[in-house]
Coordinates of C-alpha atoms in Angstrom, one line a residue:
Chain O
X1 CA 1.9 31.8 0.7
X2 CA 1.9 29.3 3.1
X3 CA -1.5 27.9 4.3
X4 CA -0.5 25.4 7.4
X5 CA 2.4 27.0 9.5
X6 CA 4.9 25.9 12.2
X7 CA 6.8 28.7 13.5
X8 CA 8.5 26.6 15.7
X9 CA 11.5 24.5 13.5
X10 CA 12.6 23.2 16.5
X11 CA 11.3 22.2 20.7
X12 CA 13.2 21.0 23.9
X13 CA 11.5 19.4 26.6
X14 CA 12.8 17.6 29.2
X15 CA 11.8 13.3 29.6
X16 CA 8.8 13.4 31.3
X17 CA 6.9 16.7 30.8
X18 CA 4.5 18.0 28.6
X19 CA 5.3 18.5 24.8
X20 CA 3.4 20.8 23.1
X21 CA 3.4 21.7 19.2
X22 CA 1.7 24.7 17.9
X23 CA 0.6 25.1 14.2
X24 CA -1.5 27.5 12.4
X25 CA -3.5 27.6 9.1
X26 CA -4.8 30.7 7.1
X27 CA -7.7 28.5 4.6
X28 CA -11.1 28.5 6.4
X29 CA -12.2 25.7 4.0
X30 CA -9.6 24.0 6.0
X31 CA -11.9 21.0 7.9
X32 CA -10.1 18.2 9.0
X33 CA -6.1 18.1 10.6
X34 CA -3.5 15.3 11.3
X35 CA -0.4 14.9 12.9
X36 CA 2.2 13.1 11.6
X37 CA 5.7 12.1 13.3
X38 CA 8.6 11.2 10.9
X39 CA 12.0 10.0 11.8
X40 CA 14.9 10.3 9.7
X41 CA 14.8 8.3 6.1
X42 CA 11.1 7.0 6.9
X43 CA 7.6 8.2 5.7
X44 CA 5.4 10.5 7.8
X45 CA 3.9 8.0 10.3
X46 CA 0.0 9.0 11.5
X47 CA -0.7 10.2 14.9
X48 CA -3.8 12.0 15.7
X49 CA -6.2 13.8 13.5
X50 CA -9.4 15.7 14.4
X51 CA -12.7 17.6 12.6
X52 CA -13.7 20.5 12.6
X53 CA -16.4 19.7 14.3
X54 CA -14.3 18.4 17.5
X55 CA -12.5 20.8 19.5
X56 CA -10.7 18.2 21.4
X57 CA -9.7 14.5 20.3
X58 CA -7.8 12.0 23.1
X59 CA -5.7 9.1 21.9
X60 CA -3.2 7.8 24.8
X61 CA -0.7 10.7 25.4
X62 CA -1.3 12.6 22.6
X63 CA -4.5 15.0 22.7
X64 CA -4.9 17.5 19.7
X65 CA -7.1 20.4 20.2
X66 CA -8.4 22.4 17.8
X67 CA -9.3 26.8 18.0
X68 CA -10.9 27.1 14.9
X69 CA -12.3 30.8 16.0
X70 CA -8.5 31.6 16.2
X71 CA -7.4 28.8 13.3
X72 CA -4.9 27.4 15.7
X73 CA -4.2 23.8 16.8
X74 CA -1.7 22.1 19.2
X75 CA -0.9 18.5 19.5
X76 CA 0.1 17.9 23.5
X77 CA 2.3 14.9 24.7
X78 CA 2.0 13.7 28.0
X79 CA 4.3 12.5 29.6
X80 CA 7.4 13.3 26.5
X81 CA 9.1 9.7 26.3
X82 CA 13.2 9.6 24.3
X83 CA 11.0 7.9 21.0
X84 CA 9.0 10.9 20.6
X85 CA 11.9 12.8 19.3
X86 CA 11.1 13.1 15.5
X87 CA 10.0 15.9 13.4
X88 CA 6.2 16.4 13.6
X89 CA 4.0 17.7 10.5
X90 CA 1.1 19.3 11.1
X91 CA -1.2 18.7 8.0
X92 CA -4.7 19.9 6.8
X93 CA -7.4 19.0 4.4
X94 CA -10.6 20.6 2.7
X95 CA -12.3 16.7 3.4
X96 CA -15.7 17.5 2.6
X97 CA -15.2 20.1 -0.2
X98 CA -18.0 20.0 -2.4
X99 CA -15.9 19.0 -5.4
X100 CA -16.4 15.2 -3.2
X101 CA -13.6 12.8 -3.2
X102 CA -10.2 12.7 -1.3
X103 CA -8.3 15.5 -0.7
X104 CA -4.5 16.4 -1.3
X105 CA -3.1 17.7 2.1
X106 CA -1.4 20.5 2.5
X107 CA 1.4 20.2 5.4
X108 CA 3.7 22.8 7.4
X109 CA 7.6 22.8 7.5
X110 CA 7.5 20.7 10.6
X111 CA 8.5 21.1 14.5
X112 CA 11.7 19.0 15.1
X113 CA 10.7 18.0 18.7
X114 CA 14.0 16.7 20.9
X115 CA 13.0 15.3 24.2
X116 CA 16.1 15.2 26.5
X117 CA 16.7 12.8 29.5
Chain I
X1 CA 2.2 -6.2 2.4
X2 CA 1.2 -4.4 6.2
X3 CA 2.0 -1.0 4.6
X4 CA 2.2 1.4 1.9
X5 CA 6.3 0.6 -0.1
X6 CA 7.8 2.2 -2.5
X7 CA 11.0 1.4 -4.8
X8 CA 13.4 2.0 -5.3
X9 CA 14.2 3.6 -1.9
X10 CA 17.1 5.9 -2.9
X11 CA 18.0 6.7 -7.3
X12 CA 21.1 8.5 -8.3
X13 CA 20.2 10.3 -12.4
X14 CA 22.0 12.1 -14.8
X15 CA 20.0 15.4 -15.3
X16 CA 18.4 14.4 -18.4
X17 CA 17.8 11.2 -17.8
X18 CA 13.8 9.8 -17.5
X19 CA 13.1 8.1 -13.9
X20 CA 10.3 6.1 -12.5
X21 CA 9.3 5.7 -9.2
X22 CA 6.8 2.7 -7.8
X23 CA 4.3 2.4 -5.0
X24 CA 2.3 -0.1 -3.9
X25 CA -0.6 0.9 -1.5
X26 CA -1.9 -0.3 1.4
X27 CA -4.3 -3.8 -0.2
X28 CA -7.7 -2.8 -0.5
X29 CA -7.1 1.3 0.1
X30 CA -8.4 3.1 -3.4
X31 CA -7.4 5.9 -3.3
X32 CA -3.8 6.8 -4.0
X33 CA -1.4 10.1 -3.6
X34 CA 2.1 11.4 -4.4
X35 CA 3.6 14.1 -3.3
X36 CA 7.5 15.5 -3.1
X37 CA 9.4 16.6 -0.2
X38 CA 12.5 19.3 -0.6
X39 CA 15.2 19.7 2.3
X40 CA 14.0 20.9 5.0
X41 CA 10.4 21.3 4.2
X42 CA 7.1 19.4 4.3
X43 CA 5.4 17.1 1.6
X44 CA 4.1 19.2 -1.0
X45 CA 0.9 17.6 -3.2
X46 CA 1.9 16.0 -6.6
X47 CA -1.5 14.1 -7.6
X48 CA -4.4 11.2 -6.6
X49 CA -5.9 8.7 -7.8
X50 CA -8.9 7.3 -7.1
X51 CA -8.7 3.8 -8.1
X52 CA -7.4 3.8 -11.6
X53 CA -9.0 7.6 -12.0
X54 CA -6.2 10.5 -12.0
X55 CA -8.5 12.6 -10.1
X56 CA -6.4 15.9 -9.3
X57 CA -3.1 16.9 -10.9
X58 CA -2.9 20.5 -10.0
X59 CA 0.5 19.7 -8.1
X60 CA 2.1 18.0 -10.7
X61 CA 5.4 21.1 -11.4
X62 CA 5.6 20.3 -15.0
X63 CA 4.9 18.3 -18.0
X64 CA 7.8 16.6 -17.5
X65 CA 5.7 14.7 -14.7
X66 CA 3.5 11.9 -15.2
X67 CA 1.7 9.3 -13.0
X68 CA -0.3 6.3 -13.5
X69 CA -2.5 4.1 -11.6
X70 CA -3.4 1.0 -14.7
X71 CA -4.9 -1.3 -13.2
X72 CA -6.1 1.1 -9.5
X73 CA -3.3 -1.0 -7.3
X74 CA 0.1 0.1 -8.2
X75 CA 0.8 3.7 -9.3
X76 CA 4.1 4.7 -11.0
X77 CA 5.2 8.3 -11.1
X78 CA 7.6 9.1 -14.3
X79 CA 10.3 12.2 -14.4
X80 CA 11.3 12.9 -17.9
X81 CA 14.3 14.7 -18.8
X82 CA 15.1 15.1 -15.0
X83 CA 16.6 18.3 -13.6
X84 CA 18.3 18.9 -10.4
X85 CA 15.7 20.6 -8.8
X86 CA 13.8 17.8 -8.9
X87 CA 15.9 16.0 -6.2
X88 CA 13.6 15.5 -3.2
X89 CA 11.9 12.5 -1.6
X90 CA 8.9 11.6 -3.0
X91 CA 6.2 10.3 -1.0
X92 CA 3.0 8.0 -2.1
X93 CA 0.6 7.5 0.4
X94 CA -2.8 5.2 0.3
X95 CA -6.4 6.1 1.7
X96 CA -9.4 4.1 2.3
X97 CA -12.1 6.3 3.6
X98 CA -10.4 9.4 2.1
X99 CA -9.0 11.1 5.6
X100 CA -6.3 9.6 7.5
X101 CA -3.5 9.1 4.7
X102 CA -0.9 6.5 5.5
X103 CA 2.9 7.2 3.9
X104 CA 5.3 4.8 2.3
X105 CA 9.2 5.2 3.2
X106 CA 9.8 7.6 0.0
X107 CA 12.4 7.4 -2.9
X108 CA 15.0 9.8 -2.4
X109 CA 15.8 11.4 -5.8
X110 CA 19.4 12.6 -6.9
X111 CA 20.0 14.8 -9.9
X112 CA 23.3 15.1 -10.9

């Protein structure tokens, strides 16, 4: 049973435009969600994360927001550039479980994001 | 070192054969995780460490899986008796403040 989804394995988007990833998650203890980006034979690079007590967090052009009524996200890239193609990982935690300490994430299957000149 | 590295990047086994894999955190982060990537999927939880404490190791597949973290720098994961479906890239990443998680390159495993 998977608890973060992507549904999209794959996106298009012209140079330019607005990117936009979806991912969903089914664990309400779910409280805190990254982004990562990962090109081919590297590790996950970080991107953007927010709480759940945000509904919106800004860094440059990547904005994540977060729907946590509707336990949806979506990270937006504005304007796409050629180096944002990469595969992007949505990723969640349960941060402040009660059990205290870090938390393993628990990641989707990834959006393979191609942006095309 | 600037980032999280692992060795050795890429490791070719006989099934049967016992592997280990190395990671050297981020200087200064203390807490510590593996996990292992299949084709086409994403990074699945193996274990953490806090400092030299093996905290959780609910994701660890078998017995045939071990990790260590001595001396709360360097953690080594160990594959005994490998088996091809343990071919994957696995994946050590490094915390400080226990959110944002920053990933070495991986070792990509090959069971023959």
């Amino acid at each position: 049973d998977q608890q973060v989804k992507q549904n999209s394995p794959s996106l298009s988007v012209q140079e330019g435009r607005i990117s936009i990833l979806n991912c969903d998650y089914t664990n309400s203890m779910f409280d805190y969600f990254l982004w990562y980006k990962k090109y081919p034979a590297e590790g996950p690079t970080f991107l953007i994360s927010i709480s759940s007590i945000k509904d919106k967090n800004e860094d440059g052009r990547f904005t994540v927001f977060l729907n946590k009524s509707a336990k949806h996200l979506s990270l937006h890239i504005v304007p796409s550039q050629p180096g944002d193609s990469a595969v992007y990982f949505c990723a969640a935690s349960a941060f402040s479980d009660p059990g205290g300490g870090a938390d393993g994430l628990t990641f989707g299957k990834g959006t393979h994001l191609i942006i095309q000149p | 070192g600037a980032g999280v590295s692992q060795s050795p990047r890429y490791k070719v086994a006989k099934r049967g054969q016992d592997v280990a894999l190395r990671c050297d955190p981020i200087s200064g982060h203390v807490s510590l995780f593996w996990y292992q990537q299949a084709l086409g999927q994403g990074p699945e939880f193996l274990t953490y460490f806090q400092n030299e404490a093996q905290l959780d190791k609910s994701g660890l597949p078998s017995d045939r899986f071990f990790a260590e973290r001595p001396e709360g720098s360097v953690s080594t994961l160990k594959i005994q008796r490998t088996q091809q479906e343990d071919s994957a890239v696995y994946l050590c990443a490094s915390s400080f403040t226990a959110d944002t998680q920053y990933f070495g390159p991986g070792t990509r495993l090959t069971v023959l």
